[in-house]
CSV table of C-alpha atoms and ligand atoms in Angstrom, one decimal:
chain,number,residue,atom,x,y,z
A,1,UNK,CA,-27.0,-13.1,5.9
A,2,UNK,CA,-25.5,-10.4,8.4
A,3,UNK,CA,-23.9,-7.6,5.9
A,4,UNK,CA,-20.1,-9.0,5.0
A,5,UNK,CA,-17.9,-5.9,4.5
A,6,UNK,CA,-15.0,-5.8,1.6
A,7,UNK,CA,-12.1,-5.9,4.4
A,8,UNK,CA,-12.3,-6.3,8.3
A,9,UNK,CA,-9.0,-6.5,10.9
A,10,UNK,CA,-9.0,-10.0,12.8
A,11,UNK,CA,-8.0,-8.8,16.5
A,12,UNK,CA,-7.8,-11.2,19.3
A,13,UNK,CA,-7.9,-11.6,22.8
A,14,UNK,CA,-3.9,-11.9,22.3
A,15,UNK,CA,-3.7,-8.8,20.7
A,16,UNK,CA,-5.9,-6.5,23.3
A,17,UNK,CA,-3.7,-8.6,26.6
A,18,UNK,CA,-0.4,-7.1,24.5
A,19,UNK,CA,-1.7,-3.6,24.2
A,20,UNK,CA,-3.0,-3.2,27.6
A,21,UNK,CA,0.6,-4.7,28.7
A,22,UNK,CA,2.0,-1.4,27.4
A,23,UNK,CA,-0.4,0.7,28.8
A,24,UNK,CA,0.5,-0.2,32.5
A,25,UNK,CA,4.2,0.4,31.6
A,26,UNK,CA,6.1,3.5,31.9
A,27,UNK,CA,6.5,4.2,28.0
A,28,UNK,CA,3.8,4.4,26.1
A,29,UNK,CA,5.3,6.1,23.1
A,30,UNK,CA,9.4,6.0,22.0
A,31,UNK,CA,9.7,3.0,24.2
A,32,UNK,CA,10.9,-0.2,23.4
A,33,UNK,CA,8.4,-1.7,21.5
A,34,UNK,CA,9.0,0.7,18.7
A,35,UNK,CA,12.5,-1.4,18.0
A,36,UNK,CA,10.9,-4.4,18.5
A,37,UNK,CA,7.8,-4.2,16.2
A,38,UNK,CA,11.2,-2.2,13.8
A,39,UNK,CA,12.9,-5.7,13.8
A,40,UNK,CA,10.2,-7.9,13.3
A,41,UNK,CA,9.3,-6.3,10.4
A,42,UNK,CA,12.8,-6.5,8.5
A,43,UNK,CA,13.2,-9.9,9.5
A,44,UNK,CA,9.7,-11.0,8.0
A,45,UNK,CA,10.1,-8.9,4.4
A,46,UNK,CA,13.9,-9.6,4.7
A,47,UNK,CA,15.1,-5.9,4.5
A,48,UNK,CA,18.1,-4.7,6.8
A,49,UNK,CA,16.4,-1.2,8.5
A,50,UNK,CA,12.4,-0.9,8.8
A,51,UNK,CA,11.2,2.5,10.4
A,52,UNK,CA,7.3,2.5,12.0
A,53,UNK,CA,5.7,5.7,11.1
A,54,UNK,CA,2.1,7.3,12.5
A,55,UNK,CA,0.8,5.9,9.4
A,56,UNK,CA,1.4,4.8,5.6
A,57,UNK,CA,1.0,7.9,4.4
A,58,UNK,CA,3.7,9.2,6.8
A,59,UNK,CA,5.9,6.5,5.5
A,60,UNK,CA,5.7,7.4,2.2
A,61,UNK,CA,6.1,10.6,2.9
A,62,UNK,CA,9.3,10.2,4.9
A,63,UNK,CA,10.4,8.0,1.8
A,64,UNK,CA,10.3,11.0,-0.7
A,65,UNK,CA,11.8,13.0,1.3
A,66,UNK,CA,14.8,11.0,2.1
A,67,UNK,CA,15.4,10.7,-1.4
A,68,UNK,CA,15.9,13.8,-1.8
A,69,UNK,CA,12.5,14.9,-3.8
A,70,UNK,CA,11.8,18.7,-3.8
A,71,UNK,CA,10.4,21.5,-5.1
A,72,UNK,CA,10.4,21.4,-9.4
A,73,UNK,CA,11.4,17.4,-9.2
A,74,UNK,CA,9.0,14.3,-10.8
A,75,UNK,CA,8.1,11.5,-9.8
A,76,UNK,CA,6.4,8.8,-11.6
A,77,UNK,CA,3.3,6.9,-10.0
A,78,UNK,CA,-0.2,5.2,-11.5
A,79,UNK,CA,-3.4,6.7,-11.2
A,80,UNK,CA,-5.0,3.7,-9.7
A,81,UNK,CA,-3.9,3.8,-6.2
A,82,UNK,CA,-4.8,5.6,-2.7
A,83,UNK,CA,-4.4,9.4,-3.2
A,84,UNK,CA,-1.6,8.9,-0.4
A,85,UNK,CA,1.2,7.9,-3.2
A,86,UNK,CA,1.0,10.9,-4.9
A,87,UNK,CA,-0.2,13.4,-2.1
A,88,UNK,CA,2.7,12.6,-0.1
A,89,UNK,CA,5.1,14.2,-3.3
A,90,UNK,CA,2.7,16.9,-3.3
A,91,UNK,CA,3.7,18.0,0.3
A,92,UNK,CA,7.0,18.3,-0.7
A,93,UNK,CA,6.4,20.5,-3.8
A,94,UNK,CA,6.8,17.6,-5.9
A,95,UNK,CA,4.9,17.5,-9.5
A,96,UNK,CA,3.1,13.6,-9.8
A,97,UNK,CA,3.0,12.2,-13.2
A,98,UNK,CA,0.6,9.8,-14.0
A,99,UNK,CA,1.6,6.6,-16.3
A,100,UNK,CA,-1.1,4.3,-17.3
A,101,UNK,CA,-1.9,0.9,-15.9
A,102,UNK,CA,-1.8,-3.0,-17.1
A,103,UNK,CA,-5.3,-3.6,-18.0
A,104,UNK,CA,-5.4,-7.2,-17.0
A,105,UNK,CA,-3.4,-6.5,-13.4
A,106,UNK,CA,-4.2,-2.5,-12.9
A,107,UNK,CA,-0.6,-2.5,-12.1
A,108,UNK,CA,1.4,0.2,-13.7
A,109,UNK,CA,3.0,-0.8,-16.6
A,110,UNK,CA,6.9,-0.7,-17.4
A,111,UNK,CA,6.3,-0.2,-21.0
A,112,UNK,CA,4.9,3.3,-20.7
A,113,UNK,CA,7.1,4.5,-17.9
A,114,UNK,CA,10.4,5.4,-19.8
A,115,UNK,CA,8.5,8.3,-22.3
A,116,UNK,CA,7.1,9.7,-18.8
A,117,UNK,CA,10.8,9.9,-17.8
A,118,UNK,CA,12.1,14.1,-18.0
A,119,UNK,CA,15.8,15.3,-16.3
A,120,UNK,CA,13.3,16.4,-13.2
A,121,UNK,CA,12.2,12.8,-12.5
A,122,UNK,CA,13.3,11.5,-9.4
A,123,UNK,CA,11.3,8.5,-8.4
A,124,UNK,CA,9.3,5.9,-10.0
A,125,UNK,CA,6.6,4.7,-7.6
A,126,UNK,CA,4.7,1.1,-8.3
A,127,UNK,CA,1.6,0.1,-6.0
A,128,UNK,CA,1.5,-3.7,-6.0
A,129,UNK,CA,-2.6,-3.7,-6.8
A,130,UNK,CA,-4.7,-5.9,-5.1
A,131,UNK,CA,-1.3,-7.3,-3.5
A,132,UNK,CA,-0.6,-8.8,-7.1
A,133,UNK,CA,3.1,-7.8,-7.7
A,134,UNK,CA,4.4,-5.4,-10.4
A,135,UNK,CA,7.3,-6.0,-12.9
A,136,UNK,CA,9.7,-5.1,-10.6
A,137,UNK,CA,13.1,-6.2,-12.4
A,138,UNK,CA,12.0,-4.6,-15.6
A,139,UNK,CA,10.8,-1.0,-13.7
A,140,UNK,CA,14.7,-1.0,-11.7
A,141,UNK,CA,16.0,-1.8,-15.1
A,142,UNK,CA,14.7,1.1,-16.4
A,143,UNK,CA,15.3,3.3,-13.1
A,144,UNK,CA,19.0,2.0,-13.3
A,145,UNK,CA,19.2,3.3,-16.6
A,146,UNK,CA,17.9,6.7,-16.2
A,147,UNK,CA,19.8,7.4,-12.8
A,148,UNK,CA,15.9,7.2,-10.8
A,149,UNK,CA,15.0,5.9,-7.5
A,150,UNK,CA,12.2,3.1,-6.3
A,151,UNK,CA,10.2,3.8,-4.0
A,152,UNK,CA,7.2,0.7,-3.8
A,153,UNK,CA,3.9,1.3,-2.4
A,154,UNK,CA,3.3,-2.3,-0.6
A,155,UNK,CA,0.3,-1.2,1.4
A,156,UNK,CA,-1.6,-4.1,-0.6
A,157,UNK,CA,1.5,-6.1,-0.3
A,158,UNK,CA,2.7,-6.9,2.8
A,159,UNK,CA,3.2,-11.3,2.7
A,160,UNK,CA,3.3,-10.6,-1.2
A,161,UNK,CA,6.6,-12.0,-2.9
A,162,UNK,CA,8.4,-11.2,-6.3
A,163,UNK,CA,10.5,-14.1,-7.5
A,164,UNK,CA,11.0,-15.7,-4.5
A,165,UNK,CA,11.7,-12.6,-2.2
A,166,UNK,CA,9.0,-11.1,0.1
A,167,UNK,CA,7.7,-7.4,-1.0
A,168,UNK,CA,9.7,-4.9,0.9
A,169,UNK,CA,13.1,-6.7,1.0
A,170,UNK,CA,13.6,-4.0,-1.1
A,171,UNK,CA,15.9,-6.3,-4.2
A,172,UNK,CA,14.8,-4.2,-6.8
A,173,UNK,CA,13.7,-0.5,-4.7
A,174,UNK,CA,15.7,1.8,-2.5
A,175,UNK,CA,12.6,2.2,-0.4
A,176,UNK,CA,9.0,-0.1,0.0
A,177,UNK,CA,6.5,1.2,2.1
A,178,UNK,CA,3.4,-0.2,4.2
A,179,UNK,CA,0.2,0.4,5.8
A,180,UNK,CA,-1.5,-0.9,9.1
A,181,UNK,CA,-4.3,0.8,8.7
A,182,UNK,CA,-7.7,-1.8,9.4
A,183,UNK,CA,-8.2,-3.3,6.5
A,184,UNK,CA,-4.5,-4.1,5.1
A,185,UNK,CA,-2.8,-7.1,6.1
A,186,UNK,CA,-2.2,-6.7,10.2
A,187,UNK,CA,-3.1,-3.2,11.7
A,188,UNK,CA,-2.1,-0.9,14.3
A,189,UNK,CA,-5.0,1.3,14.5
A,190,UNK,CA,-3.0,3.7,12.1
A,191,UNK,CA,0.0,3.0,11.5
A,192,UNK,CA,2.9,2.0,8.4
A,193,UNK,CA,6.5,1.4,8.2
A,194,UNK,CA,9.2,1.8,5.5
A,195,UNK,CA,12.0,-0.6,4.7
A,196,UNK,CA,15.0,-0.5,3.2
A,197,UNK,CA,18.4,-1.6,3.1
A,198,UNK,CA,20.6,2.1,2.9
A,199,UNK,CA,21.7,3.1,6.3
A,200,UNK,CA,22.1,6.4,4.9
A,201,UNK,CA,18.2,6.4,4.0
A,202,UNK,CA,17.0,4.8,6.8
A,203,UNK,CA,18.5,7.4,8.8
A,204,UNK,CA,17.2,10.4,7.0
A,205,UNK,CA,13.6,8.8,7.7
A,206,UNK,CA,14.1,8.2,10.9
A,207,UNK,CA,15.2,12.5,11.5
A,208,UNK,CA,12.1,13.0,9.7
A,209,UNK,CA,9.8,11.1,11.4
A,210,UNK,CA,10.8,13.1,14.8
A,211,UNK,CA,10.8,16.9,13.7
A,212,UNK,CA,14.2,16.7,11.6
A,213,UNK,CA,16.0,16.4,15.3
A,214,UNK,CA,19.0,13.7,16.0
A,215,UNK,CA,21.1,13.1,19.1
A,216,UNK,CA,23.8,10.9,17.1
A,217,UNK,CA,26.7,13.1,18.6
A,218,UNK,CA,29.0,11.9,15.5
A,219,UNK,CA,26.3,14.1,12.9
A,220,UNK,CA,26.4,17.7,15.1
A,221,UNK,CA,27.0,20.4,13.2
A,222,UNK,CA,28.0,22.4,15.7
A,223,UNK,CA,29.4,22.2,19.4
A,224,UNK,CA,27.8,19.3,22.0
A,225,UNK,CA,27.1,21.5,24.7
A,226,UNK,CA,26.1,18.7,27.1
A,227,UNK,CA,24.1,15.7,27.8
A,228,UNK,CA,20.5,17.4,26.9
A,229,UNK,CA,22.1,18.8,23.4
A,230,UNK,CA,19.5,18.1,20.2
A,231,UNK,CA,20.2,19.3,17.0
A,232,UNK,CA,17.4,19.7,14.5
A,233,UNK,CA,19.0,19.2,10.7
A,234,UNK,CA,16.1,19.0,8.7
A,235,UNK,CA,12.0,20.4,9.2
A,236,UNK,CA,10.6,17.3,9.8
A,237,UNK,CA,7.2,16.2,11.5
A,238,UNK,CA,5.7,14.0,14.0
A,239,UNK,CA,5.1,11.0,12.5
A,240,UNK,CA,5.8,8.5,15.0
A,241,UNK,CA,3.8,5.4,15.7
A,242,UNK,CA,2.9,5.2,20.0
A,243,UNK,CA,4.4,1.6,21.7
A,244,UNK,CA,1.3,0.7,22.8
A,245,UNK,CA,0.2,0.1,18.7
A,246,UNK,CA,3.7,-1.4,18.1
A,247,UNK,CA,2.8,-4.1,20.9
A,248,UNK,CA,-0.4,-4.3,18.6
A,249,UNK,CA,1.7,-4.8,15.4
A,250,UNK,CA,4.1,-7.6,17.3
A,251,UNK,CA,0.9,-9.4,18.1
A,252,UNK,CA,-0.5,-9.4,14.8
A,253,UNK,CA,2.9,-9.6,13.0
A,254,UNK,CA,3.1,-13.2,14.4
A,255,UNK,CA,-0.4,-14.4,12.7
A,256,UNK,CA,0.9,-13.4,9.5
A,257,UNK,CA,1.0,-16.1,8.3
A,258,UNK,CA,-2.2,-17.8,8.9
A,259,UNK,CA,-3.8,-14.3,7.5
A,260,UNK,CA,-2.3,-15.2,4.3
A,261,UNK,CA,-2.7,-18.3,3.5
A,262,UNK,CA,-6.7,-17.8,4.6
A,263,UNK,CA,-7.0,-14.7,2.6
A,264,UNK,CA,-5.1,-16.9,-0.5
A,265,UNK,CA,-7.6,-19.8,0.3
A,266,UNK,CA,-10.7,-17.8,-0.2
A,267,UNK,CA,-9.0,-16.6,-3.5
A,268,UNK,CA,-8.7,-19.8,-4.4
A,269,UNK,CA,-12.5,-20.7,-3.7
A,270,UNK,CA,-13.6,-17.6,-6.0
A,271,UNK,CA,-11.3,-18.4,-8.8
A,272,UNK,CA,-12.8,-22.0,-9.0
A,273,UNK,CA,-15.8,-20.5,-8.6
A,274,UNK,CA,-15.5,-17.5,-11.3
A,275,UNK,CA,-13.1,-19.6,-13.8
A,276,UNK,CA,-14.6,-18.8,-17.9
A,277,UNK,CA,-17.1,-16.5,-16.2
A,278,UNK,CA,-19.4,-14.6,-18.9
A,279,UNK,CA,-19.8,-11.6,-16.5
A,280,UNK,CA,-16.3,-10.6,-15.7
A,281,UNK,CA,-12.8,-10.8,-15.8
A,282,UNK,CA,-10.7,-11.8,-12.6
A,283,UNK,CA,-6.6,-10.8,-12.0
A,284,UNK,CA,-4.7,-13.9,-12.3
A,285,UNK,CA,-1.5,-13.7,-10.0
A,286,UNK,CA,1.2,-13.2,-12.2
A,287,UNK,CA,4.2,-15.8,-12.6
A,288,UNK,CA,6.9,-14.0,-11.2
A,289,UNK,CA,4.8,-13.2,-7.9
A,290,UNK,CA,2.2,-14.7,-5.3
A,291,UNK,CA,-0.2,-12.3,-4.4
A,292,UNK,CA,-1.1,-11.1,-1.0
A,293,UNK,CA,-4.5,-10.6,-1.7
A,294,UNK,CA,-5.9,-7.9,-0.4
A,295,UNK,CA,-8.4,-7.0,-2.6
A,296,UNK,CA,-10.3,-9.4,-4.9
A,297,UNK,CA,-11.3,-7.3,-7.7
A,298,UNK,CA,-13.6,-8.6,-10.3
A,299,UNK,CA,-13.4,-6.3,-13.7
A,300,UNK,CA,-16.9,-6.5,-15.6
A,301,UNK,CA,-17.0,-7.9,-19.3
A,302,UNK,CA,-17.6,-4.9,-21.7
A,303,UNK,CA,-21.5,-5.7,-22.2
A,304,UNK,CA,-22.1,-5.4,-18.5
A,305,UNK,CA,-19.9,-2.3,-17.9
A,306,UNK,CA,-22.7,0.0,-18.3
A,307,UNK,CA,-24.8,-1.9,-15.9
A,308,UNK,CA,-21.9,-1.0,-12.7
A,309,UNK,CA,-24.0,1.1,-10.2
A,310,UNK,CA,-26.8,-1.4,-10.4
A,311,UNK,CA,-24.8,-4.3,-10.1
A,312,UNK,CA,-23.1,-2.9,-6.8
A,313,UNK,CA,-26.5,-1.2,-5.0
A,314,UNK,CA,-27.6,-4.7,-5.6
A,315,UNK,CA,-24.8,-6.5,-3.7
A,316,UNK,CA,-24.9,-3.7,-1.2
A,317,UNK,CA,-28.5,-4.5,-0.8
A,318,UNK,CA,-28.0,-8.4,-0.4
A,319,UNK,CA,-25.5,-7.4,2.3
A,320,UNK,CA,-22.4,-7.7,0.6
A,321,UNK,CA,-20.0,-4.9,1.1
A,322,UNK,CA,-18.5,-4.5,-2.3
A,323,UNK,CA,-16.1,-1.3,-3.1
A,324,UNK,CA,-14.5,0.4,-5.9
A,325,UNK,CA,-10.3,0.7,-6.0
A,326,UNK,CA,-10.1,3.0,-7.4
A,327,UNK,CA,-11.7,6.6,-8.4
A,328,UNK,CA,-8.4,7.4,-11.0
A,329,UNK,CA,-6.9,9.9,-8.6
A,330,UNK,CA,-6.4,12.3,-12.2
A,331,UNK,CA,-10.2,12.6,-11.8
A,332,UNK,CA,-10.3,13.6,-8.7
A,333,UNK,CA,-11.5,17.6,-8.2
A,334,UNK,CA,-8.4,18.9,-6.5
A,335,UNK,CA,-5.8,17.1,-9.1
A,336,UNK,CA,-8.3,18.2,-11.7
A,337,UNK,CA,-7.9,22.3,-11.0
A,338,UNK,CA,-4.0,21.5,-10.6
A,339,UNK,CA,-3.8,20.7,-14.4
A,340,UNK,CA,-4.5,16.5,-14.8
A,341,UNK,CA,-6.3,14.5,-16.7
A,342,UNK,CA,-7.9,11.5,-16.6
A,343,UNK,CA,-7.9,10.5,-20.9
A,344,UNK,CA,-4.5,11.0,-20.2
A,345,UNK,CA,-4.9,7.6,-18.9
A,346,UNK,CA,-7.1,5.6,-20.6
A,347,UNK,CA,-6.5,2.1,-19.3
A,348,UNK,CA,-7.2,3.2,-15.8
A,349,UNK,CA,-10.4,5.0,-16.7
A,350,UNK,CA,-11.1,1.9,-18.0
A,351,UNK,CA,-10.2,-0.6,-15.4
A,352,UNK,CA,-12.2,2.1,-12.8
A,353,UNK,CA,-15.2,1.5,-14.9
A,354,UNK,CA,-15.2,-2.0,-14.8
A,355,UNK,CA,-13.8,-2.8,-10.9
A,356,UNK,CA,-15.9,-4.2,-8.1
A,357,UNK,CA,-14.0,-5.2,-5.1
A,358,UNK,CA,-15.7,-8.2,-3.5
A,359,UNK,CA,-15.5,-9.2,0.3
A,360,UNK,CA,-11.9,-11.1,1.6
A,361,UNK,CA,-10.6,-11.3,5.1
A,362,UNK,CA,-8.9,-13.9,7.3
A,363,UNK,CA,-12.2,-13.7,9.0
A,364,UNK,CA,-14.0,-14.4,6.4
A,365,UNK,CA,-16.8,-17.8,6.9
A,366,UNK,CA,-17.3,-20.9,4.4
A,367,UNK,CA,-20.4,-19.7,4.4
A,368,UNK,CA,-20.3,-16.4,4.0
A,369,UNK,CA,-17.8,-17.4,0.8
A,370,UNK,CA,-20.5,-19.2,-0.7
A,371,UNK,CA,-22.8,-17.1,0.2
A,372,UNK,CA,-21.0,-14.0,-1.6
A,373,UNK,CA,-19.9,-16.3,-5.0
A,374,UNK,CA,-24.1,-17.5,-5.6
A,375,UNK,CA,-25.1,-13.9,-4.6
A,376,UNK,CA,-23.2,-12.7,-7.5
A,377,UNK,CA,-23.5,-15.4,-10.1
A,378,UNK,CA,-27.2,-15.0,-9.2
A,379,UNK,CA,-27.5,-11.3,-9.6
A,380,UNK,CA,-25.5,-11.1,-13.3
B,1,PLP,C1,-3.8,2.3,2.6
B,1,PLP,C2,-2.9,2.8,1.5
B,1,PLP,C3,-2.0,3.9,1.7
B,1,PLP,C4,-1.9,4.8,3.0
B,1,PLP,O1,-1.9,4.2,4.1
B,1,PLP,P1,-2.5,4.9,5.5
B,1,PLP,O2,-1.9,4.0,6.5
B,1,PLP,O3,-4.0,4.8,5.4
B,1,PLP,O4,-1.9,6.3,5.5
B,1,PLP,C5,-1.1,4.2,0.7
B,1,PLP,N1,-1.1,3.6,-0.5
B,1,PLP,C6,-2.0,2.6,-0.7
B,1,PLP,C7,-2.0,1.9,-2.1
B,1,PLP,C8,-2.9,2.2,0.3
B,1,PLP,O5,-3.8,1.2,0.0
């Protein structure tokens, strides 16, 4: 068996025509396609504005900032995501606190977040893990209460819903945000987007997504001194997406679809498949949600925990491209000399010692399916 790798894009023939359209136009950034890709987006997750940004970290980064998060403020995220949710606080002098994870879902959980809450908490930020989505009602309850703001980190999420609405129509956030990076749901090469449904918001991301600078006449501060007049109102960056990725995004917007359902399919085949396993637990998509899948972690039984590194050099080395989401970022080195902790968490130092993420893509073969769910009952 060729080696099977943890997540792959699914590009087309489609897909390549609609970039190289855009490449023999006359705009190959800030063009039209940039709306386009923009409108397609809300329509699918159901939110009123979506802005494309360079990439998901940009997106979340443009999120904080909108909401106003500064120098001295909190915000409140889990340990067991992408460093991106909490690095893109850091940028803006922002303190990350860690609450601790769900040890069934890895998903951060509600009942810990309100003695994390200070007066300099501004934001509570869930990651939908795996695509599996968190308790979103209960977290904007307790955001409501305390005067905070939502921002959700959907990168795992896009096609995910929550009761009935699709992850980023935003019913219980003021922001959710997205990646396009390869191996999340469609790609652009890089590239994210944030919805939302405050115009007020949505414009503040926009400004800082193009160096803080407007031309909406009705917002100068000072006099229009003619048709080239710019002002700049906040320091922004440059964080937008180029057309010619937009008319990627289009492309694979419209396969959406399909990729779910195939990515749920194969979840289907390895829950059968791993149902009362003796080895390891497996996330079970929770009743208020249907999971987007894009990781299928498997969480080793307490007897084999010790036994992790072995277990994955021996998948590597039957060509299957396992992974691990996620090194707690409180561990990590950098967050580690800035004061963290990682006992400070215990359930996600848990969960990271017993996660293996195992191979799903829309791609993904019957056989190589198979193949990957004997490999592994073999090896245990
Ligand atoms: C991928 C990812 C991001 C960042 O996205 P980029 O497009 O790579 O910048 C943020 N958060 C989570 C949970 C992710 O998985």
């Amino acid at each position: 068996m060729k080696y099977i790798p943890y997540g792959k894009q699914n590009i087309t023939e489609e897909d390549i025509d609609a970039v190289v359209d855009v490449l023999k136009s006359d705009y190959i950034t800030q063009g039209a396609k940039i709306e386009e890709f923009e409108q397609q987006i809300a329509r699918y997750v159901g939110s009123q504005y979506a802005v494309a940004f360079s990439s998901g970290t940009a997106a979340l980064h443009a999120s904080y900032f909108s909401l106003g998060l500064s120098q001295g403020d909190e915000f409140i995220t889990s340990p067991l995501t992408f460093v991106a949710t909490s690095n893109a606080g850091l940028y803006l002098g922002a303190r990350p606190i860690f609450c601790d994870v769900e040890n069934i879902t890895g998903n951060i959980n509600p009942d810990y977040i309100e003695q994390k809450i200070t007066k300099k908490t501004k934001i509570i930020v869930p990651i939908h893990y795996a695509g599996n989505p968190a308790h979103l009602e209960q977290i904007y309850e307790i955001a409501q209460r305390n005067n905070i703001s939502i921002v959700e980190d959907g990168a795992h999420a896009l096609g995910a819903t929550y009761k009935g609405n699709k992850i980023g129509s935003c019913e219980f956030s003021d922001i959710s945000i997205f990646s396009f990076h390869p191996v999340k749901h469609i790609t652009t090469g890089e590239g994210g987007a944030a919805t939302t449904n405050n115009k007020k918001l949505y414009n503040r991301m926009r400004l800082f997504r193009s160096h803080g600078k407007t031309k909406e006449k009705d917002t100068f501060q000072k006099k229009n001194e003619g048709p080239w007049y710019f002002e700049m109102h906040a320091l922004g960056y440059n964080y937008r997406m180029t057309d010619f990725q937009a008319a990627l995004g289009i492309s694979q917007l419209s396969k959406i679809d399909g990729f779910i359902q195939k990515r749920r399919e194969i979840a289907q085949k390895y829950n059968d498949a791993f149902k009362d396993c003796k080895y390891f637990d497996i996330i079970t998509e929770s009743k208020f949600g249907k999971s987007a899948y894009h990781l299928y972690p498997i969480l080793l039984k307490k007897i084999y925990m010790h036994k992790k590194k072995e277990l994955f050099n021996e998948l590597q080395k039957k060509n299957i491209g396992v992974q691990v989401h996620y090194l707690p970022i409180n561990r990590e080195p950098y967050y580690e000399d800035i004061g963290y902790d990682y006992e400070e968490t215990p359930q996600a130092k848990h969960f990271y010692e017993r996660e293996i993420s195992i191979p799903i893509f829309p791609a993904m073969e019957e056989n190589q399916i198979e193949y990957v769910t004997k490999t592994i009952k073999s090896i245990f």
